[in-house]
Amino acid sequence: MKNIYILIIAIFTINVSNAQWTSQISGTSLYLISVYFTDANTGYVVGLNGTILKTINGGNIWTAQNSGTTNSLVSVFFTDSITGYVSGANGTILKTSNGGLNWISLTSGTTSNLRSVYFVDNNIGYIVGDMGLVLKTITGGSSWISSNVGILTTLFSVYFFSPTSGISVGSVTISNTKKCYILKTLNGGTTWTTQYSDTSYSLNSIFFVDNNTAYVVGWDGKILKTLNGGNLWTKLNIGNARALSSVYFTDVNIGYVAGSDTNNNGIILKTIDGGNTWTNQFTLSSYNLNSVFFINTNVGFAVGNIGTIIKTKNGGEIGISEFQGKMENTFIYPNPTSDKLYINLLSINDFQNTTVSIYDLQGQLLLNQIVNQGKTEINISHLAKGVYILKLNNLQTKYFSKFIKK
């Protein structure tokens, strides 16, 4: 019987490094807020305390760069393979012209927090921030023109789909009531009109798929979509409320949203039908995710709090073939099972400070239980028939196993 159990583990277990989203070693525990890749190998991440990280091998190794500031950096954008911009707290604007070897500080003319940077070409760029502030450059950042959207709202994200046409989103709190705004310009930021407003939540990120189709995400699980360049916005249904921080689409149908769930664990939602339905992917992140970016249909990155960087090579999907490996001194049986699952850890060191969690294939947490003895019984009678993922987690390691509920 023991050999049968070992065979089950050999077939169905996996180390965390082979999950659909895998952790990258960032080398920092600081909050990471924005990520941008210029090609499949070269990417940049910015965060608190002037943090700038760079990879040249697709995220295998991240190297800290000298930003020359301790101000928090919250947005990064590159116009080509070597020219990039970063915006941040206290009016910070940084530019590199050599792929991050050197970053120079640009004069912004403000001490406001600058929360999002976007360039439409090598010369024309926009930055938005607190109190409705909009900065525009037509000289590649050597000078900036300051204007305002006309509402004292904090602007969290800006996206231009032509040199003169763009949208910015944000929110403001008045008399303890939060109100969000979607604002649009057709004349390069000279004037802005309100396209959408609502109360009680903040809008944090915008992404255009084409000149007409765009998505906006925010707190309380809000996802909005337009099919006519922002003239009309429709709320999409994703179920339970979540804090959504960032949105990215790889084509008209496939998109991703990053944020956190109601327990402040990092989540990524995926749609393959243009936002009609969303599935919760299995990220394994214990911390809020602040930014998501995809290089192509399959390869993407997300970054978040406490130095979190995660990567997928297959669009965040998960397959049975991924669950291969070996977990020593551990038996999980029977498999398939109908109502009870048993976990037998042979050594007392194996189950000290260990928890068992069960997820569905979309990464939704269904059960969490302490393993307080060598043999633990898990009641799964309430689960529907199907395939589930079991995670064992302690201070030393994490292991995963698939099991079938029949």
mmCIF file of C-alpha atoms in Angstrom:
data_model
loop_
_atom_site.group_PDB
_atom_site.id
_atom_site.type_symbol
_atom_site.label_atom_id
_atom_site.label_comp_id
_atom_site.label_asym_id
_atom_site.label_seq_id
_atom_site.Cartn_x
_atom_site.Cartn_y
_atom_site.Cartn_z
ATOM 1 C CA MET A 1 0.000 0.000 0.000
ATOM 2 C CA LYS A 2 2.845 2.426 0.805
ATOM 3 C CA ASN A 3 4.256 2.094 -2.712
ATOM 4 C CA ILE A 4 0.838 2.988 -4.161
ATOM 5 C CA TYR A 5 0.738 6.189 -2.101
ATOM 6 C CA ILE A 6 4.221 7.144 -3.214
ATOM 7 C CA LEU A 7 3.167 6.594 -6.826
ATOM 8 C CA ILE A 8 0.192 8.923 -6.340
ATOM 9 C CA ILE A 9 2.496 11.626 -5.010
ATOM 10 C CA ALA A 10 5.003 11.130 -7.821
ATOM 11 C CA ILE A 11 2.257 11.647 -10.394
ATOM 12 C CA PHE A 12 0.301 14.487 -8.836
ATOM 13 C CA THR A 13 2.649 16.685 -6.794
ATOM 14 C CA ILE A 14 4.464 19.796 -7.882
ATOM 15 C CA ASN A 15 6.907 22.227 -6.381
ATOM 16 C CA VAL A 16 5.750 25.851 -6.374
ATOM 17 C CA SER A 17 8.223 26.717 -9.150
ATOM 18 C CA ASN A 18 5.991 24.967 -11.712
ATOM 19 C CA ALA A 19 2.670 26.653 -10.939
ATOM 20 C CA GLN A 20 0.841 28.673 -13.602
ATOM 21 C CA TRP A 21 2.259 31.899 -12.103
ATOM 22 C CA THR A 22 5.743 31.439 -10.641
ATOM 23 C CA SER A 23 7.588 33.657 -8.190
ATOM 24 C CA GLN A 24 10.681 35.563 -9.334
ATOM 25 C CA ILE A 25 13.463 36.631 -6.975
ATOM 26 C CA SER A 26 13.261 40.421 -6.891
ATOM 27 C CA GLY A 27 15.985 40.990 -4.297
ATOM 28 C CA THR A 28 13.842 43.464 -2.354
ATOM 29 C CA SER A 29 11.002 43.466 0.160
ATOM 30 C CA LEU A 30 9.815 46.934 -0.864
ATOM 31 C CA TYR A 31 6.451 47.479 -2.545
ATOM 32 C CA LEU A 32 6.704 47.207 -6.339
ATOM 33 C CA ILE A 33 4.115 49.282 -8.175
ATOM 34 C CA SER A 34 4.647 49.239 -11.963
ATOM 35 C CA VAL A 35 6.168 46.880 -14.554
ATOM 36 C CA TYR A 36 7.058 47.408 -18.236
ATOM 37 C CA PHE A 37 8.874 45.202 -20.780
ATOM 38 C CA THR A 38 10.491 46.427 -23.986
ATOM 39 C CA ASP A 39 10.988 42.910 -25.391
ATOM 40 C CA ALA A 40 10.809 39.283 -24.280
ATOM 41 C CA ASN A 41 13.998 39.572 -22.215
ATOM 42 C CA THR A 42 14.238 43.184 -21.063
ATOM 43 C CA GLY A 43 11.949 44.579 -18.417
ATOM 44 C CA TYR A 44 11.754 47.201 -15.689
ATOM 45 C CA VAL A 45 9.966 47.422 -12.338
ATOM 46 C CA VAL A 46 9.634 50.506 -10.120
ATOM 47 C CA GLY A 47 8.497 50.910 -6.536
ATOM 48 C CA LEU A 48 8.922 52.561 -3.169
ATOM 49 C CA ASN A 49 12.073 54.374 -1.990
ATOM 50 C CA GLY A 50 13.298 55.040 -5.515
ATOM 51 C CA THR A 51 13.392 51.371 -6.471
ATOM 52 C CA ILE A 52 14.143 50.519 -10.096
ATOM 53 C CA LEU A 53 14.818 46.892 -11.066
ATOM 54 C CA LYS A 54 15.878 45.610 -14.485
ATOM 55 C CA THR A 55 16.034 42.166 -16.063
ATOM 56 C CA ILE A 56 17.755 41.217 -19.314
ATOM 57 C CA ASN A 57 16.885 37.516 -19.201
ATOM 58 C CA GLY A 58 13.125 37.398 -18.983
ATOM 59 C CA GLY A 59 12.882 37.817 -15.233
ATOM 60 C CA ASN A 60 15.324 35.116 -14.114
ATOM 61 C CA ILE A 61 17.554 37.763 -12.538
ATOM 62 C CA TRP A 62 16.553 41.289 -11.465
ATOM 63 C CA THR A 63 19.223 43.907 -10.833
ATOM 64 C CA ALA A 64 18.714 47.106 -8.849
ATOM 65 C CA GLN A 65 19.463 50.320 -10.748
ATOM 66 C CA ASN A 66 20.533 53.647 -9.316
ATOM 67 C CA SER A 67 17.540 55.965 -9.606
ATOM 68 C CA GLY A 68 19.208 58.823 -7.742
ATOM 69 C CA THR A 69 16.127 59.375 -5.574
ATOM 70 C CA THR A 70 14.410 57.952 -2.509
ATOM 71 C CA ASN A 71 11.006 59.186 -3.631
ATOM 72 C CA SER A 72 8.454 56.487 -4.359
ATOM 73 C CA LEU A 73 8.235 55.611 -8.065
ATOM 74 C CA VAL A 74 4.827 54.510 -9.280
ATOM 75 C CA SER A 75 4.789 54.348 -13.103
ATOM 76 C CA VAL A 76 7.263 53.311 -15.811
ATOM 77 C CA PHE A 77 6.965 53.611 -19.606
ATOM 78 C CA PHE A 78 9.446 53.061 -22.462
ATOM 79 C CA THR A 79 9.145 54.600 -25.927
ATOM 80 C CA ASP A 80 11.777 52.283 -27.428
ATOM 81 C CA SER A 81 14.369 49.759 -26.291
ATOM 82 C CA ILE A 82 16.575 52.322 -24.506
ATOM 83 C CA THR A 83 14.425 55.399 -23.807
ATOM 84 C CA GLY A 84 12.211 55.273 -20.754
ATOM 85 C CA TYR A 85 10.419 57.471 -18.246
ATOM 86 C CA VAL A 86 9.400 57.043 -14.598
ATOM 87 C CA SER A 87 7.050 59.210 -12.561
ATOM 88 C CA GLY A 88 6.561 59.295 -8.820
ATOM 89 C CA ALA A 89 6.073 61.162 -5.570
ATOM 90 C CA ASN A 90 6.878 64.840 -5.019
ATOM 91 C CA GLY A 91 6.937 65.737 -8.703
ATOM 92 C CA THR A 92 9.550 63.129 -9.618
ATOM 93 C CA ILE A 93 10.191 62.477 -13.305
ATOM 94 C CA LEU A 94 13.169 60.342 -14.358
ATOM 95 C CA LYS A 95 14.446 59.577 -17.849
ATOM 96 C CA THR A 96 16.944 57.102 -19.247
ATOM 97 C CA SER A 97 18.389 57.212 -22.760
ATOM 98 C CA ASN A 98 20.595 54.133 -22.389
ATOM 99 C CA GLY A 99 18.372 51.343 -21.125
ATOM 100 C CA GLY A 100 18.615 52.281 -17.472
ATOM 101 C CA LEU A 101 22.370 52.538 -17.137
ATOM 102 C CA ASN A 102 21.753 56.127 -16.062
ATOM 103 C CA TRP A 103 18.602 57.884 -14.918
ATOM 104 C CA ILE A 104 18.435 61.667 -14.944
ATOM 105 C CA SER A 105 15.941 63.804 -13.078
ATOM 106 C CA LEU A 106 13.713 66.023 -15.221
ATOM 107 C CA THR A 107 12.196 69.283 -14.035
ATOM 108 C CA SER A 108 8.456 68.802 -13.575
ATOM 109 C CA GLY A 109 7.646 72.193 -12.057
ATOM 110 C CA THR A 110 5.493 70.611 -9.339
ATOM 111 C CA THR A 111 5.748 68.842 -5.997
ATOM 112 C CA SER A 112 2.522 66.902 -6.556
ATOM 113 C CA ASN A 113 2.527 63.109 -6.753
ATOM 114 C CA LEU A 114 2.759 62.036 -10.396
ATOM 115 C CA ARG A 115 0.957 58.718 -10.708
ATOM 116 C CA SER A 116 0.957 57.647 -14.365
ATOM 117 C CA VAL A 117 3.152 58.309 -17.404
ATOM 118 C CA TYR A 118 2.279 57.550 -21.040
ATOM 119 C CA PHE A 119 4.039 58.484 -24.293
ATOM 120 C CA VAL A 120 2.455 58.362 -27.745
ATOM 121 C CA ASP A 121 5.796 58.680 -29.557
ATOM 122 C CA ASN A 122 9.393 59.653 -28.827
ATOM 123 C CA ASN A 123 8.495 63.294 -28.216
ATOM 124 C CA ILE A 124 4.883 63.554 -27.029
ATOM 125 C CA GLY A 125 4.091 62.306 -23.554
ATOM 126 C CA TYR A 126 1.636 62.859 -20.706
ATOM 127 C CA ILE A 127 1.804 62.475 -16.938
ATOM 128 C CA VAL A 128 -1.149 62.757 -14.539
ATOM 129 C CA GLY A 129 -1.292 63.115 -10.782
ATOM 130 C CA ASP A 130 -2.944 64.699 -7.770
ATOM 131 C CA MET A 131 -5.544 67.474 -7.834
ATOM 132 C CA GLY A 132 -6.357 66.888 -11.501
ATOM 133 C CA LEU A 133 -2.838 67.757 -12.652
ATOM 134 C CA VAL A 134 -1.790 66.968 -16.230
ATOM 135 C CA LEU A 135 1.729 67.461 -17.563
ATOM 136 C CA LYS A 136 2.503 67.332 -21.274
ATOM 137 C CA THR A 137 5.782 67.308 -23.167
ATOM 138 C CA ILE A 138 6.364 67.658 -26.891
ATOM 139 C CA THR A 139 10.154 67.627 -26.501
ATOM 140 C CA GLY A 140 10.835 64.182 -25.071
ATOM 141 C CA GLY A 141 10.684 65.435 -21.493
ATOM 142 C CA SER A 142 13.077 68.378 -21.711
ATOM 143 C CA SER A 143 10.163 70.684 -20.871
ATOM 144 C CA TRP A 144 6.638 70.151 -19.545
ATOM 145 C CA ILE A 145 3.412 72.136 -19.921
ATOM 146 C CA SER A 146 1.107 72.051 -16.901
ATOM 147 C CA SER A 147 -2.694 71.983 -17.119
ATOM 148 C CA ASN A 148 -5.672 70.630 -15.187
ATOM 149 C CA VAL A 149 -8.708 68.489 -15.986
ATOM 150 C CA GLY A 150 -10.921 70.960 -14.131
ATOM 151 C CA ILE A 151 -11.786 68.615 -11.256
ATOM 152 C CA LEU A 152 -9.674 68.285 -8.107
ATOM 153 C CA THR A 153 -9.543 64.529 -8.497
ATOM 154 C CA THR A 154 -6.514 62.284 -8.014
ATOM 155 C CA LEU A 155 -5.691 60.876 -11.435
ATOM 156 C CA PHE A 156 -4.297 57.344 -11.178
ATOM 157 C CA SER A 157 -3.937 56.332 -14.820
ATOM 158 C CA VAL A 158 -3.703 57.891 -18.280
ATOM 159 C CA TYR A 159 -3.771 56.305 -21.749
ATOM 160 C CA PHE A 160 -3.614 58.045 -25.151
ATOM 161 C CA PHE A 161 -4.779 56.195 -28.252
ATOM 162 C CA SER A 162 -3.604 59.003 -30.564
ATOM 163 C CA PRO A 163 -1.274 62.006 -30.115
ATOM 164 C CA THR A 164 -4.252 64.172 -29.086
ATOM 165 C CA SER A 165 -6.953 61.761 -27.845
ATOM 166 C CA GLY A 166 -6.749 60.099 -24.462
ATOM 167 C CA ILE A 167 -8.513 59.157 -21.253
ATOM 168 C CA SER A 168 -7.555 59.529 -17.604
ATOM 169 C CA VAL A 169 -9.263 57.949 -14.578
ATOM 170 C CA GLY A 170 -9.250 58.725 -10.877
ATOM 171 C CA SER A 171 -11.249 59.621 -7.801
ATOM 172 C CA VAL A 172 -11.770 62.274 -5.141
ATOM 173 C CA THR A 173 -13.250 62.163 -1.636
ATOM 174 C CA ILE A 174 -15.665 64.949 -0.705
ATOM 175 C CA SER A 175 -17.473 64.979 2.667
ATOM 176 C CA ASN A 176 -16.483 61.332 3.265
ATOM 177 C CA THR A 177 -17.962 60.305 -0.077
ATOM 178 C CA LYS A 178 -15.626 58.940 -2.756
ATOM 179 C CA LYS A 179 -16.457 59.798 -6.341
ATOM 180 C CA CYS A 180 -14.733 58.370 -9.404
ATOM 181 C CA TYR A 181 -14.270 59.953 -12.808
ATOM 182 C CA ILE A 182 -13.435 58.971 -16.366
ATOM 183 C CA LEU A 183 -12.221 62.023 -18.295
ATOM 184 C CA LYS A 184 -11.470 62.355 -22.007
ATOM 185 C CA THR A 185 -9.546 64.837 -24.138
ATOM 186 C CA LEU A 186 -9.607 65.212 -27.914
ATOM 187 C CA ASN A 187 -7.186 68.143 -28.124
ATOM 188 C CA GLY A 188 -4.010 66.960 -26.469
ATOM 189 C CA GLY A 189 -5.079 67.741 -22.914
ATOM 190 C CA THR A 190 -6.137 71.348 -23.428
ATOM 191 C CA THR A 191 -9.676 70.508 -22.277
ATOM 192 C CA TRP A 192 -11.187 67.438 -20.640
ATOM 193 C CA THR A 193 -14.808 66.284 -20.491
ATOM 194 C CA THR A 194 -16.362 63.936 -17.926
ATOM 195 C CA GLN A 195 -17.493 60.727 -19.579
ATOM 196 C CA TYR A 196 -18.441 58.773 -16.472
ATOM 197 C CA SER A 197 -18.745 59.339 -12.746
ATOM 198 C CA ASP A 198 -19.993 57.281 -9.827
ATOM 199 C CA THR A 199 -19.676 57.146 -6.053
ATOM 200 C CA SER A 200 -18.107 54.914 -3.385
ATOM 201 C CA TYR A 201 -15.097 53.524 -5.257
ATOM 202 C CA SER A 202 -11.866 54.500 -7.001
ATOM 203 C CA LEU A 203 -10.817 53.829 -10.595
ATOM 204 C CA ASN A 204 -7.154 52.869 -10.858
ATOM 205 C CA SER A 205 -6.162 51.729 -14.347
ATOM 206 C CA ILE A 206 -7.179 52.040 -18.000
ATOM 207 C CA PHE A 207 -6.179 50.067 -21.112
ATOM 208 C CA PHE A 208 -7.185 50.586 -24.750
ATOM 209 C CA VAL A 209 -7.399 47.531 -27.010
ATOM 210 C CA ASP A 210 -8.073 49.736 -30.035
ATOM 211 C CA ASN A 211 -9.358 53.269 -30.638
ATOM 212 C CA ASN A 212 -12.867 52.297 -29.582
ATOM 213 C CA THR A 213 -12.501 49.468 -27.054
ATOM 214 C CA ALA A 214 -11.130 50.150 -23.584
ATOM 215 C CA TYR A 215 -11.343 48.802 -20.048
ATOM 216 C CA VAL A 216 -11.125 50.535 -16.673
ATOM 217 C CA VAL A 217 -10.720 48.767 -13.303
ATOM 218 C CA GLY A 218 -10.969 49.890 -9.686
ATOM 219 C CA TRP A 219 -11.913 49.110 -6.112
ATOM 220 C CA ASP A 220 -14.927 46.989 -5.152
ATOM 221 C CA GLY A 221 -14.339 44.763 -8.156
ATOM 222 C CA LYS A 222 -15.325 47.401 -10.675
ATOM 223 C CA ILE A 223 -14.571 46.700 -14.343
ATOM 224 C CA LEU A 224 -15.958 49.083 -16.945
ATOM 225 C CA LYS A 225 -15.880 48.636 -20.725
ATOM 226 C CA THR A 226 -16.481 50.955 -23.668
ATOM 227 C CA LEU A 227 -16.957 50.025 -27.319
ATOM 228 C CA ASN A 228 -17.223 53.577 -28.665
ATOM 229 C CA GLY A 229 -14.144 55.388 -27.426
ATOM 230 C CA GLY A 230 -15.600 56.173 -24.026
ATOM 231 C CA ASN A 231 -18.936 57.750 -24.918
ATOM 232 C CA LEU A 232 -20.726 54.925 -23.092
ATOM 233 C CA TRP A 233 -19.329 52.742 -20.304
ATOM 234 C CA THR A 234 -20.821 49.408 -19.207
ATOM 235 C CA LYS A 235 -20.175 47.698 -15.873
ATOM 236 C CA LEU A 236 -18.971 44.103 -16.171
ATOM 237 C CA ASN A 237 -19.853 41.488 -13.562
ATOM 238 C CA ILE A 238 -17.045 39.598 -11.817
ATOM 239 C CA GLY A 239 -18.891 38.447 -8.688
ATOM 240 C CA ASN A 240 -17.407 39.083 -5.243
ATOM 241 C CA ALA A 241 -15.888 42.506 -4.530
ATOM 242 C CA ARG A 242 -12.143 42.842 -5.047
ATOM 243 C CA ALA A 243 -9.579 45.636 -5.129
ATOM 244 C CA LEU A 244 -8.428 45.833 -8.760
ATOM 245 C CA SER A 245 -5.253 47.773 -9.519
ATOM 246 C CA SER A 246 -4.183 47.137 -13.116
ATOM 247 C CA VAL A 247 -5.577 45.926 -16.461
ATOM 248 C CA TYR A 248 -3.832 44.643 -19.602
ATOM 249 C CA PHE A 249 -5.191 43.051 -22.803
ATOM 250 C CA THR A 250 -3.179 41.029 -25.318
ATOM 251 C CA ASP A 251 -5.917 41.149 -27.994
ATOM 252 C CA VAL A 252 -9.595 42.049 -28.331
ATOM 253 C CA ASN A 253 -10.691 38.977 -26.354
ATOM 254 C CA ILE A 254 -7.917 38.058 -23.912
ATOM 255 C CA GLY A 255 -7.222 40.303 -20.941
ATOM 256 C CA TYR A 256 -5.921 40.266 -17.387
ATOM 257 C CA VAL A 257 -6.675 42.252 -14.248
ATOM 258 C CA ALA A 258 -4.393 42.301 -11.174
ATOM 259 C CA GLY A 259 -5.238 43.256 -7.611
ATOM 260 C CA SER A 260 -6.188 41.611 -4.329
ATOM 261 C CA ASP A 261 -9.090 39.607 -2.939
ATOM 262 C CA THR A 262 -11.068 40.287 0.219
ATOM 263 C CA ASN A 263 -8.268 38.650 2.263
ATOM 264 C CA ASN A 264 -5.596 40.895 0.656
ATOM 265 C CA ASN A 265 -4.071 37.981 -1.264
ATOM 266 C CA GLY A 266 -2.859 38.765 -4.758
ATOM 267 C CA ILE A 267 -5.211 37.811 -7.570
ATOM 268 C CA ILE A 268 -5.233 37.849 -11.344
ATOM 269 C CA LEU A 269 -8.495 37.621 -13.267
ATOM 270 C CA LYS A 270 -8.503 36.501 -16.901
ATOM 271 C CA THR A 271 -11.073 36.867 -19.661
ATOM 272 C CA ILE A 272 -11.005 35.129 -23.041
ATOM 273 C CA ASP A 273 -14.280 36.609 -24.319
ATOM 274 C CA GLY A 274 -13.753 40.351 -24.131
ATOM 275 C CA GLY A 275 -14.770 40.713 -20.501
ATOM 276 C CA ASN A 276 -18.071 38.817 -20.573
ATOM 277 C CA THR A 277 -16.706 36.245 -18.129
ATOM 278 C CA TRP A 278 -13.681 36.257 -15.822
ATOM 279 C CA THR A 279 -11.793 33.430 -14.104
ATOM 280 C CA ASN A 280 -9.579 33.716 -11.038
ATOM 281 C CA GLN A 281 -6.093 32.414 -11.828
ATOM 282 C CA PHE A 282 -3.875 30.443 -9.448
ATOM 283 C CA THR A 283 -1.215 33.046 -8.546
ATOM 284 C CA LEU A 284 -0.101 31.803 -5.080
ATOM 285 C CA SER A 285 0.685 35.414 -4.171
ATOM 286 C CA SER A 286 0.108 36.345 -0.530
ATOM 287 C CA TYR A 287 0.369 40.059 -1.298
ATOM 288 C CA ASN A 288 -1.549 42.628 -3.309
ATOM 289 C CA LEU A 289 -0.582 42.829 -6.990
ATOM 290 C CA ASN A 290 -0.246 46.393 -8.290
ATOM 291 C CA SER A 291 0.609 46.040 -11.978
ATOM 292 C CA VAL A 292 0.308 43.457 -14.770
ATOM 293 C CA PHE A 293 2.044 43.464 -18.167
ATOM 294 C CA PHE A 294 2.111 40.902 -20.988
ATOM 295 C CA ILE A 295 4.871 40.561 -23.578
ATOM 296 C CA ASN A 296 2.741 38.345 -25.812
ATOM 297 C CA THR A 297 -0.276 36.047 -25.539
ATOM 298 C CA ASN A 298 1.536 33.624 -23.229
ATOM 299 C CA VAL A 299 4.264 35.476 -21.326
ATOM 300 C CA GLY A 300 3.305 37.975 -18.662
ATOM 301 C CA PHE A 301 4.452 39.517 -15.388
ATOM 302 C CA ALA A 302 2.760 40.988 -12.342
ATOM 303 C CA VAL A 303 4.356 42.889 -9.456
ATOM 304 C CA GLY A 304 3.144 43.763 -5.991
ATOM 305 C CA ASN A 305 3.760 44.366 -2.335
ATOM 306 C CA ILE A 306 6.723 43.008 -0.324
ATOM 307 C CA GLY A 307 8.912 42.652 -3.420
ATOM 308 C CA THR A 308 6.503 40.363 -5.282
ATOM 309 C CA ILE A 309 7.241 39.541 -8.929
ATOM 310 C CA ILE A 310 5.412 36.647 -10.584
ATOM 311 C CA LYS A 311 5.606 35.335 -14.146
ATOM 312 C CA THR A 312 3.568 33.103 -16.426
ATOM 313 C CA LYS A 313 4.729 31.399 -19.605
ATOM 314 C CA ASN A 314 1.345 30.011 -20.653
ATOM 315 C CA GLY A 315 -1.172 32.773 -20.183
ATOM 316 C CA GLY A 316 -1.718 31.764 -16.595
ATOM 317 C CA GLU A 317 -3.323 28.451 -17.493
ATOM 318 C CA ILE A 318 -2.635 25.245 -15.625
ATOM 319 C CA GLY A 319 -2.509 21.675 -16.888
ATOM 320 C CA ILE A 320 -2.359 18.177 -15.456
ATOM 321 C CA SER A 321 1.065 17.665 -17.014
ATOM 322 C CA GLU A 322 2.489 20.451 -14.823
ATOM 323 C CA PHE A 323 1.827 18.445 -11.681
ATOM 324 C CA GLN A 324 4.806 16.158 -11.670
ATOM 325 C CA GLY A 325 7.479 15.717 -9.050
ATOM 326 C CA LYS A 326 7.999 14.056 -5.665
ATOM 327 C CA MET A 327 7.206 14.927 -2.076
ATOM 328 C CA GLU A 328 9.262 12.899 0.369
ATOM 329 C CA ASN A 329 7.653 11.326 3.469
ATOM 330 C CA THR A 330 4.157 12.467 2.487
ATOM 331 C CA PHE A 331 1.072 10.417 1.593
ATOM 332 C CA ILE A 332 -2.166 11.869 0.269
ATOM 333 C CA TYR A 333 -4.954 9.319 -0.191
ATOM 334 C CA PRO A 334 -7.330 8.082 -1.483
ATOM 335 C CA ASN A 335 -7.244 9.635 -4.929
ATOM 336 C CA PRO A 336 -9.861 9.758 -6.428
ATOM 337 C CA THR A 337 -12.026 10.192 -3.347
ATOM 338 C CA SER A 338 -15.656 10.973 -2.562
ATOM 339 C CA ASP A 339 -15.899 12.537 0.890
ATOM 340 C CA LYS A 340 -12.604 12.386 2.838
ATOM 341 C CA LEU A 341 -8.971 13.001 1.984
ATOM 342 C CA TYR A 342 -6.122 11.968 4.285
ATOM 343 C CA ILE A 343 -2.705 13.558 4.598
ATOM 344 C CA ASN A 344 -0.057 11.492 6.341
ATOM 345 C CA LEU A 345 3.220 13.245 7.211
ATOM 346 C CA LEU A 346 5.712 10.756 8.618
ATOM 347 C CA SER A 347 7.999 13.149 10.470
ATOM 348 C CA ILE A 348 6.912 15.600 13.179
ATOM 349 C CA ASN A 349 9.090 18.204 11.453
ATOM 350 C CA ASP A 350 6.943 17.807 8.344
ATOM 351 C CA PHE A 351 3.734 19.003 9.970
ATOM 352 C CA GLN A 352 4.934 21.643 12.410
ATOM 353 C CA ASN A 353 3.427 24.998 11.371
ATOM 354 C CA THR A 354 1.897 23.382 8.280
ATOM 355 C CA THR A 355 -1.410 24.330 6.698
ATOM 356 C CA VAL A 356 -3.361 22.547 3.976
ATOM 357 C CA SER A 357 -5.358 24.575 1.459
ATOM 358 C CA ILE A 358 -7.666 23.418 -1.319
ATOM 359 C CA TYR A 359 -8.293 25.459 -4.474
ATOM 360 C CA ASP A 360 -10.338 24.984 -7.599
ATOM 361 C CA LEU A 361 -8.560 25.165 -10.964
ATOM 362 C CA GLN A 362 -9.281 28.895 -11.208
ATOM 363 C CA GLY A 363 -7.319 29.490 -7.988
ATOM 364 C CA GLN A 364 -10.325 30.142 -5.737
ATOM 365 C CA LEU A 365 -9.542 29.173 -2.132
ATOM 366 C CA LEU A 366 -12.175 26.690 -0.910
ATOM 367 C CA LEU A 367 -10.689 25.317 2.312
ATOM 368 C CA ASN A 368 -7.872 26.157 4.723
ATOM 369 C CA GLN A 369 -6.930 23.900 7.650
ATOM 370 C CA ILE A 370 -4.070 23.425 10.103
ATOM 371 C CA VAL A 371 -2.140 20.146 9.978
ATOM 372 C CA ASN A 372 -1.627 19.423 13.671
ATOM 373 C CA GLN A 373 -0.782 15.756 13.620
ATOM 374 C CA GLY A 374 0.954 13.186 11.448
ATOM 375 C CA LYS A 375 -2.331 12.025 9.928
ATOM 376 C CA THR A 376 -4.926 14.658 9.103
ATOM 377 C CA GLU A 377 -8.444 14.041 7.818
ATOM 378 C CA ILE A 378 -9.898 16.586 5.380
ATOM 379 C CA ASN A 379 -13.655 16.616 4.825
ATOM 380 C CA ILE A 380 -14.366 17.366 1.163
ATOM 381 C CA SER A 381 -17.933 16.075 1.014
ATOM 382 C CA HIS A 382 -19.214 19.580 0.305
ATOM 383 C CA LEU A 383 -17.108 19.965 -2.855
ATOM 384 C CA ALA A 384 -18.617 19.374 -6.282
ATOM 385 C CA LYS A 385 -17.254 16.599 -8.471
ATOM 386 C CA GLY A 386 -14.104 17.610 -10.310
ATOM 387 C CA VAL A 387 -10.347 18.214 -10.086
ATOM 388 C CA TYR A 388 -8.875 20.286 -7.239
ATOM 389 C CA ILE A 389 -5.472 21.530 -6.117
ATOM 390 C CA LEU A 390 -4.183 20.815 -2.622
ATOM 391 C CA LYS A 391 -1.379 22.943 -1.170
ATOM 392 C CA LEU A 392 0.800 22.042 1.813
ATOM 393 C CA ASN A 393 2.607 25.063 3.175
ATOM 394 C CA ASN A 394 5.043 25.532 6.072
ATOM 395 C CA LEU A 395 8.042 27.696 6.890
ATOM 396 C CA GLN A 396 10.397 25.546 4.806
ATOM 397 C CA THR A 397 8.564 24.824 1.574
ATOM 398 C CA LYS A 398 5.346 24.592 -0.412
ATOM 399 C CA TYR A 399 4.071 21.545 -2.258
ATOM 400 C CA PHE A 400 1.035 21.004 -4.463
ATOM 401 C CA SER A 401 -1.048 18.006 -5.422
ATOM 402 C CA LYS A 402 -4.039 17.508 -7.655
ATOM 403 C CA PHE A 403 -6.839 15.219 -6.518
ATOM 404 C CA ILE A 404 -10.146 14.148 -7.987
ATOM 405 C CA LYS A 405 -13.480 14.426 -6.174
ATOM 406 C CA LYS A 406 -15.744 11.719 -7.584
#
